[in-house]
GROMACS .gro file of C-alpha atoms in nm:
model
  353
    1TYR     CA    1  11.288   3.631   7.401
    2ASP     CA    2  11.311   3.744   7.039
    3LYS     CA    3  11.026   3.992   7.060
    4LEU     CA    4  10.777   4.114   7.319
    5ASP     CA    5  10.456   4.268   7.187
    6GLY     CA    6  10.228   4.501   7.377
    7LYS     CA    7  10.248   4.466   7.753
    8LEU     CA    8  10.453   4.261   7.998
    9GLU     CA    9  10.268   4.158   8.314
   10VAL     CA   10  10.466   4.129   8.637
   11ASN     CA   11  10.299   3.964   8.938
   12LEU     CA   12  10.345   4.161   9.261
   13VAL     CA   13  10.242   4.094   9.617
   14ASN     CA   14   9.861   4.104   9.618
   15SER     CA   15   9.854   4.302   9.293
   16THR     CA   16   9.950   4.308   8.929
   17ALA     CA   17  10.136   4.583   8.748
   18ARG     CA   18  10.180   4.631   8.378
   19VAL     CA   19  10.501   4.752   8.219
   20GLU     CA   20  10.453   4.929   7.887
   21ILE     CA   21  10.679   4.787   7.615
   22PRO     CA   22  10.703   4.968   7.278
   23LYS     CA   23  10.583   4.745   6.994
   24ASP     CA   24  10.845   4.521   6.831
   25THR     CA   25  11.096   4.593   7.108
   26THR     CA   26  11.343   4.306   7.145
   27TYR     CA   27  11.442   4.157   7.479
   28LYS     CA   28  11.802   4.248   7.400
   29THR     CA   29  11.703   4.614   7.363
   30ILE     CA   30  11.524   4.605   7.699
   31ARG     CA   31  11.830   4.460   7.873
   32LYS     CA   32  12.049   4.725   7.715
   33GLY     CA   33  11.810   4.997   7.832
   34ILE     CA   34  11.827   4.872   8.190
   35LYS     CA   35  12.205   4.848   8.189
   36ASN     CA   36  12.232   5.205   8.064
   37GLU     CA   37  12.048   5.318   8.376
   38PHE     CA   38  12.333   5.184   8.590
   39VAL     CA   39  12.637   5.328   8.410
   40ASN     CA   40  12.890   5.449   8.670
   41SER     CA   41  12.655   5.329   8.947
   42VAL     CA   42  12.605   5.029   9.171
   43GLN     CA   43  12.475   4.698   9.035
   44THR     CA   44  12.103   4.634   9.013
   45GLU     CA   45  12.120   4.341   9.252
   46GLN     CA   46  12.269   4.555   9.530
   47TYR     CA   47  11.977   4.794   9.525
   48LEU     CA   48  11.720   4.516   9.504
   49GLN     CA   49  11.886   4.340   9.796
   50LEU     CA   50  11.879   4.660   9.999
   51LEU     CA   51  11.507   4.690   9.928
   52LEU     CA   52  11.456   4.333  10.051
   53ASP     CA   53  11.667   4.399  10.361
   54HIS     CA   54  11.429   4.678  10.454
   55GLY     CA   55  11.119   4.465  10.427
   56ILE     CA   56  11.005   4.555  10.077
   57PRO     CA   57  10.875   4.233   9.913
   58ILE     CA   58  10.959   4.170   9.548
   59LYS     CA   59  10.808   3.886   9.348
   60GLU     CA   60  10.882   3.821   8.984
   61SER     CA   61  10.652   3.652   8.736
   62ASN     CA   62  10.632   3.274   8.765
   63GLU     CA   63  10.508   3.235   8.412
   64THR     CA   64  10.812   3.364   8.230
   65ASP     CA   65  11.169   3.402   8.348
   66PHE     CA   66  11.251   3.771   8.340
   67SER     CA   67  11.520   3.754   8.606
   68ASP     CA   68  11.729   4.015   8.429
   69LEU     CA   69  11.447   4.266   8.441
   70ILE     CA   70  11.380   4.485   8.742
   71PRO     CA   71  11.019   4.429   8.850
   72SER     CA   72  10.784   4.705   8.944
   73ILE     CA   73  10.744   4.737   9.319
   74LYS     CA   74  10.434   4.810   9.523
   75SER     CA   75  10.452   4.803   9.900
   76GLU     CA   76  10.312   5.033  10.165
   77GLY     CA   77  10.238   5.314   9.926
   78LEU     CA   78  10.554   5.271   9.719
   79ILE     CA   79  10.478   5.235   9.348
   80LEU     CA   80  10.763   5.225   9.098
   81ASP     CA   81  10.666   5.153   8.738
   82LEU     CA   82  10.922   5.062   8.476
   83PHE     CA   83  10.887   5.256   8.151
   84ILE     CA   84  11.192   5.146   7.953
   85ALA     CA   85  11.148   5.399   7.676
   86SER     CA   86  11.087   5.716   7.879
   87SER     CA   87  11.176   5.706   8.247
   88SER     CA   88  11.451   5.604   8.484
   89LEU     CA   89  11.362   5.328   8.728
   90PHE     CA   90  11.709   5.361   8.875
   91THR     CA   91  11.639   5.721   8.975
   92GLN     CA   92  11.303   5.627   9.127
   93ILE     CA   93  11.445   5.342   9.334
   94LYS     CA   94  11.738   5.555   9.448
   95THR     CA   95  11.510   5.845   9.543
   96TYR     CA   96  11.298   5.612   9.755
   97LEU     CA   97  11.603   5.466   9.926
   98TYR     CA   98  11.748   5.806  10.015
   99LYS     CA   99  11.416   5.915  10.162
  100ASN     CA  100  11.335   5.597  10.354
  101VAL     CA  101  11.656   5.406  10.425
  102HIS     CA  102  11.925   5.494  10.678
  103LYS     CA  103  12.189   5.700  10.500
  104ASP     CA  104  12.482   5.502  10.639
  105ASP     CA  105  12.351   5.189  10.461
  106LEU     CA  106  12.372   5.371  10.129
  107LEU     CA  107  12.732   5.483  10.165
  108ASP     CA  108  12.850   5.125  10.132
  109LEU     CA  109  12.696   5.116   9.784
  110GLU     CA  110  12.867   5.438   9.666
  111ASP     CA  111  13.223   5.416   9.534
  112SER     CA  112  13.246   5.794   9.525
  113HIS     CA  113  13.224   5.840   9.901
  114VAL     CA  114  13.571   5.686   9.938
  115TRP     CA  115  13.709   5.920   9.672
  116ILE     CA  116  13.549   6.219   9.842
  117LYS     CA  117  13.702   6.138  10.181
  118GLU     CA  118  14.046   6.084  10.028
  119LEU     CA  119  14.038   6.408   9.827
  120TYR     CA  120  13.901   6.604  10.124
  121GLU     CA  121  14.188   6.493  10.347
  122GLU     CA  122  14.446   6.534  10.072
  123GLN     CA  123  14.340   6.895  10.009
  124ASN     CA  124  14.322   6.980  10.382
  125GLY     CA  125  13.946   7.029  10.372
  126ILE     CA  126  13.942   7.325  10.133
  127LEU     CA  127  13.717   7.161   9.872
  128GLY     CA  128  13.350   7.257   9.877
  129TYR     CA  129  13.098   7.048   9.688
  130ARG     CA  130  13.148   7.237   9.361
  131GLN     CA  131  13.527   7.199   9.360
  132MET     CA  132  13.488   6.844   9.487
  133THR     CA  133  13.260   6.759   9.192
  134ILE     CA  134  13.515   6.890   8.941
  135THR     CA  135  13.802   6.711   9.114
  136VAL     CA  136  13.623   6.376   9.142
  137ASN     CA  137  13.515   6.389   8.779
  138ARG     CA  138  13.862   6.483   8.654
  139VAL     CA  139  14.064   6.245   8.870
  140HIS     CA  140  13.837   5.941   8.836
  141LYS     CA  141  13.708   6.013   8.485
  142VAL     CA  142  13.342   6.005   8.583
  143ASN     CA  143  13.057   6.249   8.529
  144TYR     CA  144  12.886   6.301   8.864
  145ASN     CA  145  12.638   6.582   8.918
  146LYS     CA  146  12.722   6.842   9.184
  147LYS     CA  147  12.398   6.762   9.367
  148ARG     CA  148  12.509   6.403   9.415
  149ILE     CA  149  12.846   6.511   9.554
  150ARG     CA  150  12.680   6.764   9.783
  151ARG     CA  151  12.444   6.497   9.916
  152LEU     CA  152  12.730   6.257   9.987
  153MET     CA  153  12.936   6.528  10.154
  154GLN     CA  154  12.638   6.609  10.376
  155ILE     CA  155  12.608   6.243  10.475
  156LEU     CA  156  12.981   6.235  10.549
  157ASN     CA  157  12.950   6.566  10.735
  158LEU     CA  158  13.226   6.723  10.524
  159LYS     CA  159  13.228   7.099  10.472
  160SER     CA  160  13.485   7.328  10.320
  161VAL     CA  161  13.696   7.506  10.578
  162CYS     CA  162  13.698   7.809  10.346
  163ARG     CA  163  13.380   7.984  10.452
  164LYS     CA  164  13.237   8.307  10.329
  165LYS     CA  165  13.281   8.600  10.560
  166LYS     CA  166  12.983   8.627  10.788
  167TYR     CA  167  12.875   8.966  10.912
  168ASN     CA  168  12.736   8.977  11.262
  169TYR     CA  169  12.439   9.201  11.201
  170ILE     CA  170  12.228   9.279  11.504
  171LYS     CA  171  11.873   9.184  11.420
  172SER     CA  172  11.627   9.449  11.533
  173THR     CA  173  11.252   9.443  11.572
  174PRO     CA  174  11.076   9.727  11.382
  175GLU     CA  175  10.923   9.979  11.618
  176VAL     CA  176  10.699  10.129  11.350
  177THR     CA  177  10.588   9.991  11.013
  178ALA     CA  178  10.369  10.140  10.742
  179GLU     CA  179  10.167  10.012  10.449
  180ASN     CA  180  10.296  10.030  10.094
  181ILE     CA  181  10.081  10.333  10.008
  182LEU     CA  182  10.298  10.422   9.708
  183ASN     CA  183  10.219  10.079   9.561
  184ARG     CA  184  10.463  10.124   9.271
  185LYS     CA  185  10.285  10.434   9.140
  186PHE     CA  186  10.611  10.590   9.033
  187TYR     CA  187  10.475  10.921   8.907
  188ALA     CA  188  10.366  11.253   9.051
  189ASP     CA  189  10.176  11.553   8.921
  190ALA     CA  190  10.374  11.819   9.104
  191PRO     CA  191  10.703  11.870   9.291
  192ASN     CA  192  10.719  11.753   9.654
  193GLU     CA  193  10.421  11.522   9.611
  194LYS     CA  194  10.615  11.195   9.655
  195TRP     CA  195  10.963  11.148   9.798
  196LEU     CA  196  11.169  10.830   9.798
  197THR     CA  197  11.472  10.760  10.014
  198ASP     CA  198  11.739  10.498  10.071
  199VAL     CA  199  12.101  10.446  10.179
  200THR     CA  200  12.375  10.295   9.962
  201GLU     CA  201  12.733  10.186  10.026
  202PHE     CA  202  13.063  10.281   9.862
  203LYS     CA  203  13.414  10.148   9.914
  204TYR     CA  204  13.757  10.305   9.889
  205TYR     CA  205  14.099  10.155   9.946
  206VAL     CA  206  14.385  10.273  10.164
  207GLY     CA  207  14.676  10.038  10.103
  208GLU     CA  208  14.545   9.688  10.172
  209ASP     CA  209  14.257   9.816  10.386
  210THR     CA  210  13.902   9.854  10.255
  211LYS     CA  211  13.703  10.147  10.393
  212LYS     CA  212  13.338  10.233  10.348
  213LEU     CA  213  13.125  10.542  10.295
  214TYR     CA  214  12.747  10.562  10.306
  215LEU     CA  215  12.523  10.794  10.106
  216SER     CA  216  12.171  10.872  10.221
  217ALA     CA  217  11.955  11.059   9.971
  218ILE     CA  218  11.597  11.169   9.906
  219LEU     CA  219  11.459  11.173   9.551
  220ASP     CA  220  11.152  11.358   9.421
  221LEU     CA  221  10.936  11.140   9.197
  222TYR     CA  222  10.805  11.434   8.994
  223ASP     CA  223  11.131  11.579   8.861
  224ARG     CA  224  11.370  11.303   8.976
  225ARG     CA  225  11.590  11.558   9.149
  226ILE     CA  226  11.790  11.477   9.460
  227VAL     CA  227  11.617  11.684   9.726
  228SER     CA  228  11.888  11.633   9.988
  229TYR     CA  229  12.172  11.399  10.074
  230LYS     CA  230  12.428  11.324  10.344
  231ILE     CA  231  12.752  11.126  10.334
  232GLY     CA  232  12.884  10.943  10.639
  233THR     CA  233  13.119  10.670  10.753
  234SER     CA  234  12.847  10.476  10.934
  235ASN     CA  235  12.505  10.359  10.825
  236ASN     CA  236  12.328  10.476  11.136
  237ASN     CA  237  12.015  10.662  11.242
  238GLN     CA  238  12.185  11.001  11.248
  239LEU     CA  239  12.278  10.978  10.880
  240VAL     CA  240  11.912  10.929  10.783
  241PHE     CA  241  11.782  11.185  11.032
  242ASP     CA  242  12.021  11.452  10.903
  243THR     CA  243  11.918  11.381  10.543
  244PHE     CA  244  11.551  11.421  10.633
  245ASP     CA  245  11.608  11.737  10.838
  246LYS     CA  246  11.801  11.894  10.550
  247ALA     CA  247  11.517  11.816  10.306
  248VAL     CA  248  11.255  11.966  10.538
  249GLU     CA  249  11.468  12.275  10.599
  250SER     CA  250  11.505  12.344  10.225
  251ASN     CA  251  11.136  12.266  10.155
  252PRO     CA  252  10.945  12.390  10.462
  253THR     CA  253  10.605  12.386  10.290
  254ALA     CA  254  10.640  12.037  10.145
  255HIS     CA  255  10.417  11.759  10.279
  256PRO     CA  256  10.486  11.465  10.047
  257LEU     CA  257  10.417  11.095  10.074
  258PHE     CA  258  10.748  10.968  10.213
  259HIS     CA  259  10.845  10.620  10.091
  260SER     CA  260  11.134  10.400  10.206
  261ASP     CA  261  11.228  10.038  10.257
  262ARG     CA  262  11.206   9.875  10.600
  263GLY     CA  263  11.557   9.960  10.713
  264PHE     CA  264  11.602   9.998  11.087
  265GLN     CA  265  11.641  10.377  11.058
  266TYR     CA  266  11.302  10.421  10.889
  267THR     CA  267  11.115  10.192  11.131
  268SER     CA  268  11.228  10.376  11.445
  269LYS     CA  269  10.983  10.579  11.653
  270ILE     CA  270  11.204  10.885  11.634
  271PHE     CA  271  11.194  10.891  11.256
  272HIS     CA  272  10.820  10.827  11.252
  273ASN     CA  273  10.771  11.126  11.483
  274LYS     CA  274  10.980  11.342  11.249
  275ILE     CA  275  10.753  11.249  10.958
  276GLU     CA  276  10.439  11.327  11.157
  277GLN     CA  277  10.576  11.661  11.274
  278ALA     CA  278  10.653  11.752  10.913
  279GLY     CA  279  10.295  11.671  10.812
  280MET     CA  280  10.390  11.381  10.587
  281ARG     CA  281  10.250  11.031  10.537
  282GLN     CA  282  10.484  10.735  10.565
  283SER     CA  283  10.492  10.451  10.311
  284MET     CA  284  10.717  10.144  10.318
  285SER     CA  285  10.816   9.875  10.070
  286ARG     CA  286  10.699   9.523  10.139
  287VAL     CA  287  10.947   9.282  10.293
  288GLY     CA  288  11.194   9.155  10.032
  289ARG     CA  289  11.045   9.367   9.750
  290CYS     CA  290  11.317   9.614   9.656
  291ILE     CA  291  11.131   9.699   9.333
  292ASP     CA  292  10.871   9.877   9.549
  293ASN     CA  293  11.139  10.147   9.577
  294GLY     CA  294  11.242  10.106   9.213
  295PRO     CA  295  11.325  10.466   9.108
  296MET     CA  296  11.552  10.510   9.409
  297GLU     CA  297  11.733  10.185   9.333
  298GLY     CA  298  11.755  10.298   8.972
  299TYR     CA  299  11.924  10.621   9.076
  300TRP     CA  300  12.190  10.427   9.268
  301GLY     CA  301  12.255  10.225   8.953
  302ILE     CA  302  12.298  10.539   8.742
  303LEU     CA  303  12.529  10.706   8.993
  304LYS     CA  304  12.753  10.403   9.031
  305SER     CA  305  12.772  10.310   8.663
  306GLU     CA  306  12.845  10.668   8.550
  307MET     CA  307  13.087  10.759   8.828
  308TYR     CA  308  13.178  10.506   9.095
  309TYR     CA  309  13.255  10.198   8.883
  310LEU     CA  310  13.479  10.396   8.646
  311LYS     CA  311  13.755  10.452   8.898
  312LYS     CA  312  13.919  10.297   9.202
  313PHE     CA  313  13.910  10.546   9.488
  314THR     CA  314  14.198  10.559   9.735
  315SER     CA  315  14.084  10.817   9.992
  316LYS     CA  316  13.773  10.930  10.171
  317GLU     CA  317  13.815  11.286  10.046
  318GLU     CA  318  13.846  11.177   9.683
  319LEU     CA  319  13.533  10.959   9.697
  320THR     CA  320  13.331  11.222   9.885
  321GLU     CA  321  13.419  11.489   9.631
  322ALA     CA  322  13.331  11.258   9.341
  323ILE     CA  323  12.988  11.181   9.492
  324GLU     CA  324  12.911  11.548   9.553
  325ASN     CA  325  13.023  11.650   9.203
  326TYR     CA  326  12.811  11.379   9.044
  327ILE     CA  327  12.495  11.473   9.237
  328TYR     CA  328  12.543  11.836   9.128
  329PHE     CA  329  12.594  11.718   8.768
  330TYR     CA  330  12.289  11.492   8.785
  331ASN     CA  331  12.061  11.764   8.919
  332THR     CA  332  12.176  12.050   8.696
  333LYS     CA  333  12.347  11.916   8.383
  334ARG     CA  334  12.228  11.563   8.306
  335PHE     CA  335  11.941  11.579   8.055
  336GLN     CA  336  11.669  11.316   8.077
  337LEU     CA  337  11.435  11.204   7.802
  338LYS     CA  338  11.156  11.140   8.052
  339LEU     CA  339  11.182  11.503   8.162
  340ARG     CA  340  11.132  11.631   7.805
  341CYS     CA  341  11.510  11.651   7.758
  342MET     CA  342  11.553  11.881   8.056
  343THR     CA  343  11.762  11.840   8.370
  344PRO     CA  344  11.582  11.763   8.697
  345MET     CA  345  11.621  12.120   8.822
  346GLU     CA  346  11.504  12.268   8.490
  347PHE     CA  347  11.196  12.048   8.500
  348HIS     CA  348  11.137  12.146   8.862
  349TYR     CA  349  11.148  12.519   8.790
  350ALA     CA  350  10.947  12.483   8.471
  351LYS     CA  351  10.653  12.360   8.680
  352ALA     CA  352  10.693  12.646   8.925
  353ALA     CA  353  10.687  12.897   8.640
   0.00000   0.00000   0.00000
């Protein structure tokens, strides 16, 4: 066993596999490499026995006694090759077991499942898998990965009693949908050629209570001005309808491409009829692609970073006034490099002139 050159052949059931051994590697080095695979884990023999218990035949070489080595395994499509220098046989065997062996059989081989149950009961069930991982590692001086702890908690059917708040949204089926005609062409050659719209949420605080306001707005892609907006306490159809009606009223000759996401307000038949009556074409973002409405999302980011995030609002009136003042500032006083250092309204009127 002083040195093993080249390749080690291990006889398997009805086949032969070759295990690559780096040149001049000593048997002692190989044994050390195998043991390192099982640090803080179950013993090799336990896993091999579990494989045998589930009908997976293992036969070691008769020519040379390599009883301390784990043989490669080939049975019913399972092929596990041992590459001492580069891969983890332990991980491969364990992956196979977790996919093909009853999970309850594996718990008996895991010391950590006892620790998890004890800590879960001790902490009254408040530990999720992330906190459980930290606690197990600190208390028992181990270094388990969070995925391992999550897997064991799933087998034990343990979940944190501290759950995130779930909102009971009513799922609706779109009555009308439209193609993404805009197709991320975020430019226009004239005012009222392309309009974008969306609704965003704001919060204000009255004592310990959290209240909400919603802002619906329409943005012109040519001059980036806010064409119209409405503020309400509910994100409903009426908020969007009023915003649209206000835009049409102030721009009666406008027939732009009207782009939105697939929110329930924009997919309703009533809203679609409003667009047709105004002589507009409807365009919608693709499902889950918020960047299809990028400039509108960008405007929300500007508004919130330059106004909303700078202060904690404590009343509806205060927040409403701040939103209205900012939109006026944005349209008439905020210069933009993309608009040749003009404000949106200046750029709008410059085209008209």
